Amino acid sequence: MNKAYKNKVLGSMVGGAVGDALGYPVEFMSYHGIIVKYGRNGITRYELNKDGIAEISDDTQMTLFTANGTLFCFTRYATRGVLGASPADYIRDSYIEWLQTQTGEIDYTRHHLNWIREVKGLHARRAPGITCLTALQSLADGKEVINDSKGCGGIMRVAPLALFAANPTTHDNTRQRIIDFAKEAGKAAALTHKHPLGYIPAAFLAILIQQLMPYSYIRKDQIRECIDECISILTEIYPEHRGHIDYIKTLTDKATLLSYDSTSDAEAIALLGEGWVAEETLAIAIYCLMKYPDDFEKAVVASVNHSGDSDSTGAVTGNIMGALLGYDAIPEYYKDNLELRWLIEELATDLATDIPVGEYIDCYDTPEKRLWMKKYVEVYARDTVPIKNSYLVHRDLNIFAGEYPGDKDDNKCRIKVQDVFCWSRFRYFYDLTCEGELRPYAQYLKNGKCHFRFPIPDCGIPDNTYIVARLVDEIIYRGKNGYYHDDCIYIHCRGGVGRTGTIVACLYAYLLKDKGMSTEEIYTEAMRQLNESFSRNPKSKHRVSPENEMQRAFVRKFIENECK
């Protein structure tokens, strides 16, 4: 991995999030209101939430999904030799998965592309744009997106494409490559914003970032040359939109001229617009780049202190300044308390990493390769649950849990448990129901699949903690020794709530033993993990797991007796 390149990618990804988080609290405030609240210099430090966190908005959320989609796309190319679709097509599917995090309507029985979908912090609604939501819902429904929006929701999320394209160790940063990825950035923005001024500025941003990445220091006249080259390339890509490109040039020229005179930042930005539309967002970012080419903080602070879309102008400016100056140029107080910093930096590092797996190499011979495969290959099926009212218990151990997999009708029972789309990956079935409680299904399991009964009365608890310890120890052992993801384990009772939740909570607790935690600490953490996992089950909307106090008391007793 090229260290200088990695520093620039980290700088751009974290820098964009910094600008987003700094501008998010003032997005809907006037400049006068900002000055009244924060002082004459405006907002210069984060406004932290009650937990001491600087919240990111939908801008950074969607940027992260762009990164995940890009990495999934090119990992597929590395391992299969073909893309199968354009990067923008993969990114479209990533955005639809982001939409699911915003609506809460996630179908866990369907394959998905993005491992970050499971990061709960990305499920927070942070003023998502109406255009993005409605357009993505149309795409999810298989309908054509029809709008004439040139909002900034397209430009603020495409930086990862440019960052990936600029890798000097795996790609020649040729003009054609810059053009190719600019096209993909434009297509990614055009998924939701159909006006040419909604997606051409996104292509401009992708070109600019790729041009700035090689510089360790840049003069203003060199920046102007980069901007001129952006316009030249846009004219090649979009010859039918010459009028719109001329308008973008007018705005960027104006931004450049304003950066040379004595006009205050607030006045200059007001002359460029408010950033609600993409070309204004771009112009404001260009102004801040030209005014403060060697100072990340001054550029980003200027970009958010105005009466417009402060988080988006901050995000795009942060993307640009970080790509130019690098991660080390970002003050530590902006890195501290930044929401999901670990995730932003992990995806940035992955973007900067030469894809370590391939079609003709061993993809599992190092921990790094195995982790990459889990995130960008196996995720396609790895987290997929077998039936609707079920959930993933432990990803690495391939353990799932849920309701009874059969049916009261004998023929339907056979058809259900032999459904290859649901159960082909599952080898071990742990049945917590009592003999005669439900129609048996073990006789219909295909060769090589195993059924184990561990009877617990409905709404009840096991006879003692020792036998549960032996049970969960066996389940964990099978999970650790399973092959790839074809030896999955399924734990169930009738409804998958009470008895199942009790055993799953005990399993989580058992995995925490010998970690120096108290009984109360283990119980709290085990129940937290259960609640998070069970939240993916549709039944969680109206049920709790375990379902009664007796079962929760048993979990405590299990911890006291078996987890020390």
XYZ file of C-alpha atoms in Angstrom:
564
model
C 0.000 0.000 0.000
C 1.314 3.438 -0.942
C 1.452 5.362 2.370
C 1.144 8.816 0.820
C -1.870 7.713 -1.190
C -3.480 6.128 1.876
C -2.978 9.384 3.772
C -4.802 11.279 1.032
C -7.700 8.791 0.923
C -8.064 8.900 4.694
C -7.849 12.676 4.517
C -10.628 12.928 1.954
C -12.991 10.459 3.621
C -12.467 11.771 7.145
C -12.271 15.351 5.889
C -15.646 15.034 4.212
C -17.152 13.669 7.411
C -15.569 16.501 9.415
C -17.122 19.134 7.161
C -20.427 17.304 7.288
C -20.441 17.031 11.089
C -19.361 20.647 11.538
C -22.042 21.939 9.185
C -24.878 19.610 10.173
C -26.053 21.583 13.263
C -26.295 24.819 11.253
C -27.704 23.413 8.008
C -31.035 25.164 8.409
C -29.766 28.313 10.142
C -29.192 31.732 8.625
C -25.708 33.220 8.742
C -27.006 35.815 11.186
C -28.386 33.059 13.407
C -25.052 31.237 13.308
C -23.181 34.364 14.383
C -25.645 35.057 17.190
C -25.319 31.516 18.544
C -21.618 30.789 18.008
C -19.944 34.209 17.938
C -18.481 36.370 15.199
C -16.336 33.545 13.788
C -19.350 31.281 13.442
C -19.219 27.586 14.236
C -15.589 26.445 14.438
C -15.855 23.385 16.693
C -18.318 20.533 16.829
C -21.663 20.856 18.524
C -21.728 17.518 20.326
C -24.876 15.566 21.126
C -25.767 14.406 24.637
C -23.372 11.471 24.273
C -20.461 13.711 23.321
C -20.565 12.730 19.636
C -20.306 14.954 16.560
C -23.097 13.562 14.410
C -22.681 12.955 10.698
C -25.594 13.440 8.311
C -26.990 11.521 5.362
C -24.138 13.009 3.295
C -21.502 10.877 5.000
C -23.840 7.907 5.296
C -24.346 7.810 1.533
C -20.644 8.420 0.913
C -19.871 5.305 2.953
C -22.356 3.283 0.922
C -20.696 4.604 -2.250
C -17.385 3.315 -0.908
C -18.833 -0.082 0.006
C -20.488 -0.453 -3.396
C -17.276 0.513 -5.185
C -15.242 -2.032 -3.227
C -17.806 -4.788 -3.761
C -17.809 -4.019 -7.482
C -14.065 -4.167 -8.021
C -13.550 -7.108 -5.687
C -16.010 -8.989 -7.877
C -13.927 -7.999 -10.880
C -10.739 -9.193 -9.163
C -12.190 -12.569 -8.169
C -14.257 -13.307 -11.273
C -12.530 -11.417 -14.044
C -15.696 -9.574 -15.078
C -17.658 -6.714 -13.586
C -21.061 -7.931 -14.679
C -22.332 -4.349 -14.475
C -20.961 -0.825 -14.233
C -19.738 0.547 -10.885
C -22.742 2.879 -10.821
C -25.047 -0.145 -11.012
C -23.470 -1.659 -7.910
C -23.645 1.725 -6.208
C -27.352 1.918 -7.083
C -27.914 -1.292 -5.131
C -25.854 0.133 -2.277
C -28.032 3.236 -2.161
C -31.157 1.089 -2.060
C -29.700 -0.677 0.969
C -29.016 2.729 2.529
C -32.673 3.559 1.876
C -33.647 0.451 3.838
C -31.694 1.720 6.845
C -33.705 4.937 6.714
C -37.128 3.326 6.374
C -36.477 0.309 8.603
C -37.880 -1.933 5.860
C -34.997 -4.378 5.534
C -35.727 -7.803 4.112
C -33.036 -9.942 5.709
C -34.043 -12.957 3.607
C -32.643 -11.287 0.486
C -28.975 -11.211 -0.469
C -27.259 -7.875 -0.011
C -23.983 -6.253 -1.034
C -23.004 -3.990 1.833
C -21.555 -5.221 5.093
C -21.984 -1.737 6.521
C -25.770 -2.088 6.322
C -25.556 -3.902 9.657
C -23.853 -0.952 11.388
C -26.670 0.407 13.532
C -25.178 3.893 13.646
C -25.964 4.234 9.940
C -29.657 3.628 10.575
C -30.111 7.053 12.188
C -32.175 9.476 10.097
C -30.181 12.673 9.686
C -32.350 14.901 7.507
C -32.123 12.724 4.377
C -32.984 14.546 1.166
C -36.505 14.035 -0.147
C -35.209 13.702 -3.707
C -32.862 10.882 -2.702
C -35.554 9.072 -0.728
C -38.229 9.259 -3.408
C -35.859 8.432 -6.270
C -34.373 5.447 -4.470
C -37.823 4.176 -3.556
C -38.683 4.267 -7.248
C -35.522 2.310 -8.051
C -36.304 -0.193 -5.307
C -39.775 -0.647 -6.798
C -38.352 -1.149 -10.290
C -39.749 2.149 -11.542
C -38.156 4.889 -13.595
C -36.912 7.914 -11.671
C -38.548 11.025 -13.050
C -37.488 14.397 -11.699
C -35.661 17.524 -12.761
C -33.669 17.961 -9.579
C -30.248 19.549 -9.511
C -29.949 19.366 -5.728
C -26.605 18.683 -4.093
C -27.598 15.158 -3.021
C -25.628 13.709 -5.926
C -22.326 15.552 -5.627
C -21.946 15.118 -1.883
C -21.589 11.314 -2.005
C -19.332 10.410 -4.979
C -15.804 11.107 -3.677
C -14.965 7.406 -3.040
C -15.051 6.654 -6.773
C -12.357 9.238 -7.420
C -10.295 8.104 -4.443
C -10.327 4.490 -5.605
C -9.440 5.510 -9.152
C -6.396 7.489 -8.035
C -4.459 4.488 -6.652
C -0.932 4.956 -8.075
C 0.221 1.382 -7.401
C -2.503 -0.418 -9.325
C -3.567 2.096 -11.945
C -1.979 4.561 -14.299
C -3.637 7.861 -13.522
C -4.176 8.447 -17.216
C -6.567 10.954 -18.667
C -8.780 8.129 -19.911
C -9.024 6.621 -16.451
C -9.953 10.012 -15.025
C -12.645 10.293 -17.691
C -13.965 6.788 -17.021
C -14.405 7.363 -13.303
C -15.814 10.846 -13.823
C -18.498 9.225 -15.972
C -19.263 6.741 -13.196
C -19.487 9.552 -10.642
C -21.905 11.385 -12.910
C -23.966 8.220 -13.392
C -24.012 7.609 -9.633
C -25.351 11.118 -9.026
C -27.833 10.788 -11.897
C -29.413 7.783 -10.201
C -31.387 10.257 -8.109
C -30.842 13.704 -9.638
C -31.880 13.904 -13.280
C -31.128 17.529 -14.160
C -27.730 17.826 -15.897
C -26.650 20.290 -13.213
C -27.489 17.613 -10.658
C -24.903 15.158 -11.971
C -22.312 17.052 -14.055
C -20.884 18.760 -10.918
C -20.410 15.272 -9.430
C -18.285 14.336 -12.440
C -16.365 17.604 -12.001
C -15.642 16.719 -8.372
C -14.369 13.266 -9.341
C -12.006 14.783 -11.913
C -10.744 17.434 -9.500
C -10.025 14.985 -6.678
C -8.083 12.682 -9.006
C -6.036 15.637 -10.229
C -5.254 16.941 -6.739
C -4.240 13.618 -5.183
C -0.622 13.548 -6.491
C 0.237 17.008 -5.121
C 1.995 17.475 -1.791
C 1.921 21.246 -2.291
C -0.032 23.237 -4.832
C -0.066 26.850 -5.975
C -3.222 28.733 -6.844
C -2.288 28.905 -10.502
C -1.938 25.099 -10.516
C -5.406 24.766 -9.003
C -6.753 26.975 -11.782
C -5.104 24.698 -14.333
C -6.809 21.715 -12.685
C -10.160 23.490 -12.846
C -9.644 24.315 -16.529
C -8.849 20.655 -17.190
C -12.053 19.657 -15.373
C -14.057 21.848 -17.739
C -12.214 20.432 -20.750
C -12.932 16.837 -19.716
C -16.572 17.607 -18.948
C -16.941 18.990 -22.470
C -15.691 15.664 -23.829
C -17.988 13.608 -21.616
C -21.120 15.726 -22.021
C -20.903 17.516 -25.398
C -24.692 17.760 -25.477
C -24.647 19.852 -22.284
C -22.186 22.548 -23.318
C -24.498 25.284 -22.047
C -24.646 23.788 -18.558
C -20.881 23.289 -18.529
C -20.382 26.930 -19.525
C -22.567 27.916 -16.571
C -20.467 25.769 -14.233
C -17.350 27.452 -15.626
C -18.879 30.863 -14.981
C -19.495 29.926 -11.350
C -16.059 28.399 -10.787
C -14.383 31.413 -12.425
C -16.377 33.650 -10.105
C -15.312 31.557 -7.115
C -11.691 31.822 -8.194
C -11.840 35.609 -8.598
C -13.539 36.058 -5.228
C -10.757 34.100 -3.553
C -8.244 36.767 -4.623
C -10.024 39.877 -3.346
C -10.738 41.234 0.118
C -14.378 40.159 0.269
C -15.140 38.276 3.491
C -15.787 34.555 3.252
C -19.440 34.968 4.193
C -19.975 37.686 1.581
C -18.137 35.743 -1.111
C -20.116 32.580 -0.463
C -23.382 34.537 -0.496
C -22.452 35.769 -3.978
C -21.987 32.166 -5.118
C -25.238 30.835 -3.690
C -26.324 28.729 -0.743
C -25.260 25.278 -1.864
C -28.700 23.690 -2.061
C -28.039 22.896 -5.715
C -25.000 20.995 -6.916
C -23.317 23.697 -8.991
C -23.436 26.097 -6.024
C -22.059 23.446 -3.671
C -19.190 22.947 -6.101
C -18.557 26.688 -6.485
C -18.451 27.217 -2.716
C -16.001 24.334 -2.326
C -13.818 25.748 -5.131
C -13.785 29.137 -3.424
C -12.685 27.614 -0.114
C -9.994 25.550 -1.854
C -8.641 28.596 -3.690
C -8.789 30.850 -0.633
C -7.100 28.412 1.757
C -5.178 25.850 -0.334
C -2.826 24.938 2.506
C -5.183 25.133 5.505
C -7.790 22.416 6.005
C -9.443 24.043 9.008
C -9.867 27.507 7.516
C -11.294 26.084 4.306
C -13.830 23.844 6.035
C -14.865 26.461 8.596
C -15.486 28.951 5.785
C -17.493 26.363 3.861
C -20.098 25.831 6.600
C -20.668 29.352 7.899
C -23.381 30.648 5.598
C -27.160 30.621 5.199
C -27.327 27.499 3.066
C -26.739 23.756 2.948
C -23.810 23.844 5.328
C -23.298 20.116 5.825
C -23.092 19.412 2.095
C -20.783 22.327 1.306
C -18.694 21.262 4.293
C -18.625 17.641 3.157
C -17.533 18.429 -0.407
C -14.946 20.961 0.757
C -13.640 18.424 3.265
C -13.396 15.779 0.540
C -11.346 18.129 -1.635
C -9.090 19.531 1.086
C -8.450 16.094 2.559
C -7.535 14.697 -0.861
C -5.073 17.556 -1.335
C -3.548 17.912 2.143
C -4.024 14.435 3.585
C -5.180 12.971 6.876
C -2.309 14.438 8.878
C -3.419 17.971 8.002
C -6.740 17.518 9.806
C -6.522 18.811 13.403
C -6.977 16.115 16.035
C -9.906 17.949 17.636
C -11.873 17.341 14.454
C -11.022 13.644 14.466
C -11.936 13.274 18.132
C -15.626 12.597 18.826
C -16.437 12.189 15.125
C -19.332 9.761 14.790
C -18.395 6.378 13.292
C -14.795 7.477 12.813
C -13.704 3.836 13.004
C -15.989 2.925 10.108
C -14.991 5.899 7.975
C -11.313 5.094 8.473
C -11.822 1.378 7.829
C -13.541 2.004 4.503
C -10.953 4.632 3.587
C -8.172 2.154 4.312
C -9.917 -0.450 2.176
C -10.270 2.047 -0.680
C -6.527 2.700 -0.469
C -5.635 -1.002 -0.336
C -4.665 -2.954 -3.412
C -7.437 -5.560 -3.566
C -5.691 -8.565 -1.952
C -7.811 -11.329 -3.496
C -8.090 -12.560 -7.051
C -9.339 -15.126 -9.502
C -6.172 -17.225 -9.563
C -4.789 -16.829 -6.035
C -5.582 -18.343 -2.646
C -8.101 -15.934 -1.138
C -7.967 -17.440 2.353
C -4.267 -17.919 3.167
C -3.903 -14.774 5.307
C -6.147 -13.093 7.912
C -6.266 -9.978 5.729
C -7.581 -11.896 2.742
C -10.125 -13.791 4.821
C -11.466 -10.542 6.277
C -11.646 -8.983 2.810
C -13.585 -11.974 1.508
C -16.033 -11.727 4.410
C -16.678 -8.050 3.736
C -16.728 -7.867 -0.039
C -17.563 -11.368 -1.298
C -19.203 -13.605 1.283
C -21.452 -10.815 2.586
C -23.621 -11.456 -0.465
C -25.068 -14.523 1.255
C -23.367 -14.605 4.637
C -25.897 -12.500 6.561
C -28.975 -13.698 4.707
C -31.503 -15.313 7.034
C -33.349 -18.465 5.923
C -36.924 -17.366 6.651
C -38.663 -14.103 7.439
C -39.064 -14.484 11.213
C -35.448 -15.369 11.911
C -32.229 -13.504 12.615
C -28.451 -13.756 12.552
C -27.004 -14.610 15.968
C -23.273 -14.742 15.245
C -21.751 -13.959 11.854
C -18.371 -15.649 12.322
C -19.903 -18.793 13.825
C -22.697 -18.939 11.230
C -25.392 -19.218 13.904
C -28.978 -18.166 13.180
C -32.176 -18.396 15.211
C -35.896 -18.000 14.698
C -39.236 -19.710 14.483
C -40.188 -23.306 13.657
C -39.099 -24.030 10.056
C -41.858 -26.533 9.248
C -45.644 -26.459 8.891
C -48.642 -28.165 10.499
C -49.528 -29.635 7.097
C -47.304 -32.614 6.341
C -46.793 -31.877 2.647
C -46.134 -28.184 3.245
C -43.733 -29.115 6.030
C -41.705 -31.283 3.655
C -41.648 -28.587 0.966
C -40.551 -25.899 3.421
C -37.629 -27.731 5.005
C -36.381 -28.946 1.611
C -36.396 -25.448 0.100
C -32.837 -25.068 -1.180
C -33.068 -21.285 -1.281
C -33.772 -21.219 2.447
C -31.873 -24.141 3.928
C -29.077 -25.206 1.565
C -26.450 -23.565 3.804
C -27.766 -25.119 7.027
C -26.410 -28.350 8.447
C -27.385 -28.303 12.141
C -30.899 -27.749 13.498
C -31.336 -27.278 17.256
C -35.005 -27.807 18.108
C -36.119 -26.442 21.500
C -39.721 -27.667 21.223
C -41.065 -30.643 23.149
C -41.927 -33.996 21.544
C -45.400 -33.819 19.993
C -45.665 -30.033 20.267
C -45.343 -29.480 16.506
C -45.263 -31.602 13.382
C -41.808 -33.239 13.147
C -39.612 -32.224 10.224
C -36.355 -34.101 10.844
C -37.353 -36.924 8.497
C -37.512 -34.462 5.603
C -34.017 -33.051 6.057
C -31.664 -33.985 3.254
C -28.662 -36.246 3.743
C -25.880 -34.666 5.767
C -28.183 -32.409 7.784
C -28.566 -33.043 11.514
C -31.499 -32.480 13.878
C -31.003 -32.223 17.649
C -33.838 -31.843 20.140
C -33.303 -29.943 23.379
C -36.834 -29.778 24.816
C -37.958 -26.763 26.828
C -41.633 -26.282 27.813
C -43.449 -23.497 25.973
C -42.841 -20.185 27.816
C -40.625 -22.144 30.217
C -36.967 -22.661 31.039
C -34.474 -25.567 30.909
C -34.133 -27.939 33.872
C -30.729 -26.604 34.915
C -27.863 -24.402 33.785
C -25.321 -27.208 33.362
C -27.101 -28.832 30.425
C -27.461 -25.446 28.741
C -23.722 -24.854 29.139
C -23.065 -28.188 27.400
C -25.552 -27.242 24.663
C -24.093 -23.821 23.878
C -20.560 -25.208 24.109
C -21.500 -27.764 21.444
C -23.116 -25.118 19.238
C -20.061 -22.870 19.514
C -17.752 -25.795 18.736
C -19.731 -26.667 15.616
C -19.731 -23.019 14.578
C -15.965 -22.703 14.945
C -15.315 -25.892 13.011
C -17.814 -25.348 10.218
C -16.591 -25.181 6.644
C -16.898 -21.766 4.987
C -20.582 -20.734 5.357
C -22.150 -24.049 4.307
C -22.356 -25.479 7.842
C -24.779 -22.953 9.297
C -26.622 -23.601 12.549
C -30.293 -22.863 13.203
C -31.763 -22.631 16.724
C -35.539 -22.524 17.065
C -38.603 -23.137 19.191
C -42.185 -22.520 18.029
C -42.176 -18.755 17.624
C -38.448 -18.085 18.013
C -38.942 -15.578 20.818
C -39.012 -16.929 24.381
C -37.166 -20.234 24.559
C -34.968 -19.371 21.608
C -34.059 -15.989 23.077
C -33.186 -17.627 26.389
C -30.709 -20.016 24.767
C -29.268 -17.320 22.502
C -28.739 -15.000 25.488
C -26.960 -17.846 27.304
C -24.802 -18.423 24.225
C -23.796 -14.765 24.117
C -23.017 -14.890 27.840
C -20.946 -18.067 27.451
C -18.812 -16.358 24.816
C -18.049 -13.619 27.375
C -16.793 -15.878 30.156
C -13.146 -15.616 31.226
C -13.071 -11.974 30.182
C -12.918 -10.589 33.721
C -16.480 -9.287 33.674
C -18.930 -9.334 36.576
C -22.233 -11.203 36.423
C -24.103 -7.953 35.871
C -21.695 -6.829 33.147
C -22.019 -10.141 31.304
C -25.807 -10.080 31.625
C -26.033 -6.504 30.354
C -23.776 -7.190 27.379
C -25.422 -10.513 26.502
C -28.872 -8.926 26.552
C -27.616 -5.991 24.504
C -26.307 -8.376 21.853
C -29.563 -10.332 21.880
C -31.658 -7.175 21.554
C -29.543 -5.967 18.636
C -29.735 -9.318 16.842
C -33.423 -9.875 17.551
C -34.203 -6.369 16.253
C -33.688 -7.797 12.739
C -36.606 -10.169 13.301
C -39.945 -8.605 12.279
C -41.449 -9.959 15.503
C -39.260 -7.538 17.463
C -41.703 -4.759 16.595
C -44.248 -6.185 19.034
C -42.412 -8.837 21.093
C -39.454 -8.920 23.488
C -36.968 -11.763 23.792
C -36.781 -13.596 26.160
C -40.481 -13.122 26.672
C -40.885 -13.367 30.471
C -39.100 -12.620 33.717
C -38.593 -16.306 34.523
C -36.538 -16.725 31.359
C -34.504 -13.589 32.037
C -33.861 -14.812 35.589
C -32.623 -18.104 34.161
C -30.093 -16.225 32.022
C -28.764 -14.512 35.166
C -28.552 -17.851 36.977
C -26.763 -19.366 33.991
C -24.170 -16.591 34.101
C -23.647 -17.030 37.844
C -23.200 -20.801 37.550
C -21.496 -21.295 34.186
C -19.700 -18.123 33.114
C -17.131 -17.665 35.853
